[in-house]
Amino acid sequence: MWYFTPYIFLSLAAVLLALGAMRLAWPYRQLPVAKVFLGMMFSTIWWSLCHALELSNATIAGKVLLSNIQYMSVVSVPLLWLLFALFYTDRAHLLPRSVIYSLILLQSGFLIGAWTNGWHRLMWPTVELTCTAGGLWVLTGPYGPLWYASVLSAYAMVFTGTVLMINQAIRSQSFYRAQTISLVVGALLPWAASILFVTGLSPIPFVDLTPVAFALGGPAFTVAMQRYRALDLLPVAREMIVDQMPDAIIVLDMHDRIIDLNPAAQAILSLTIDALGHPLAHVAPRWLIEQVCDRYEGQFEVQHTGETGITTYALRCTTLRDRDGRPMERIFVLRDITLFKQAAQALQEAKEAAEANYATFGTLGPLVEQSLGDLVVEKLFLAAESVDSTYGVTDSTGAIAYTKRALARAARRIILLAASSKWQRRGFIKVLPLAAIETIITDTDLPETELRRLEMAGVRVVLV
């Protein structure tokens, strides 16, 4: 027997809002986080539709059947929320597949327990049909141990996912914090309604308002996706950025104890994560200790002689202070600039040699060019006086330009050494076009437009 009740409009509103959230998420369906979100919204729609039908049915058999059908969503939504939180916070790798499969089996067991309740009565020992004072027909009766176990399992997963999201909100910048808070609000409202129902504090007695609360949580999901682009702009964990940086980062407290160091620092200093908490002077190599012991601000050069020769680092020191200006921590960043120093030295030596031999080559330019053309050069390191995107490598001195041109023609591979200050300068004599160069070694001040132009021309650029 079916009858009309206005409570179904709340469930139908939840369906419409969940459909709207799915429409917004559909363009990002290739992303794992979006796939989980779509699954969660689909389960929400199924739950709300079945709940609307259950509210409109006035028979005990019909209500039990619809309750069992919607239990598929009851057991799946908590797990999907946990997976969504793991993907959103980039912590999915922390949960092994074996644990995920175990959770799926656990939730499936609760679902089977609900469907077979007539045999064992562990979910609902007795079920009665009751008409409330407002004319609403509802199922009443005590709960069995299996029902309480399913509730504890669901709340544990929801709680874990919510803690992950709140932790992400606390650690994120303002934009991502607002994004995360919107998602947390959208998820907490339904489970707050569920807790009120379980504890008997629901504003409508005997009615589970959890699906209805999805109608209130739907706008929060919509705001997160439309205003804050929750599925295509995910907050990147700062620890991941630091861990993948090629520069070595060492953080010391004011007692010179190591409180953090990234993998690059561990490799350079031959340390492991076990060094955390130890004084730097006890675990770090002597060459580093001597450079950082009394430095709090500034940038310096540090040289270290190892098995591969001399390595040069740019050492940058920064002191973090609290709101009152008191020093809290020191951060040291080591960047390997050995290649840049070698390139600069080679460039200077080439310039000095060219200037010293200018008088000799001044009258022999064409003859030198002809003679050098007979050489076979496997790899040529060529220093540039000036580089122009239109005319390539140029030079203002005839003899030097002839020599470079001849060597370039004889070389199979050309590596150009050119500081960023040499770019967009034009000499009087063309040496060779940029297309003939295999690799260009320059510094990080090279303009972005020049870098893109070189990459489009197929020239490899090494920034040091």
Short mmCIF file of C-alpha atoms in Angstrom, two decimals, residues 250 258 269 271 275 279-289 292:
data_model
loop_
_atom_site.label_atom_id
_atom_site.label_comp_id
_atom_site.label_asym_id
_atom_site.label_seq_id
_atom_site.Cartn_x
_atom_site.Cartn_y
_atom_site.Cartn_z
CA ILE A 250 68.17 20.86 6.23
CA ILE A 258 68.15 18.26 12.96
CA LEU A 269 75.44 14.27 3.65
CA LEU A 271 72.71 10.45 6.37
CA ALA A 275 69.60 11.52 12.04
CA PRO A 279 72.79 17.56 16.88
CA LEU A 280 74.14 18.51 13.47
CA ALA A 281 77.70 18.50 14.82
CA HIS A 282 77.39 14.81 15.76
CA VAL A 283 76.17 13.43 12.44
CA ALA A 284 77.01 15.86 9.60
CA PRO A 285 80.36 15.96 7.76
CA ARG A 286 82.92 18.44 9.02
CA TRP A 287 82.94 20.56 5.84
CA LEU A 288 79.26 21.44 6.32
CA ILE A 289 79.46 22.06 10.06
CA VAL A 292 76.80 26.68 8.94
#
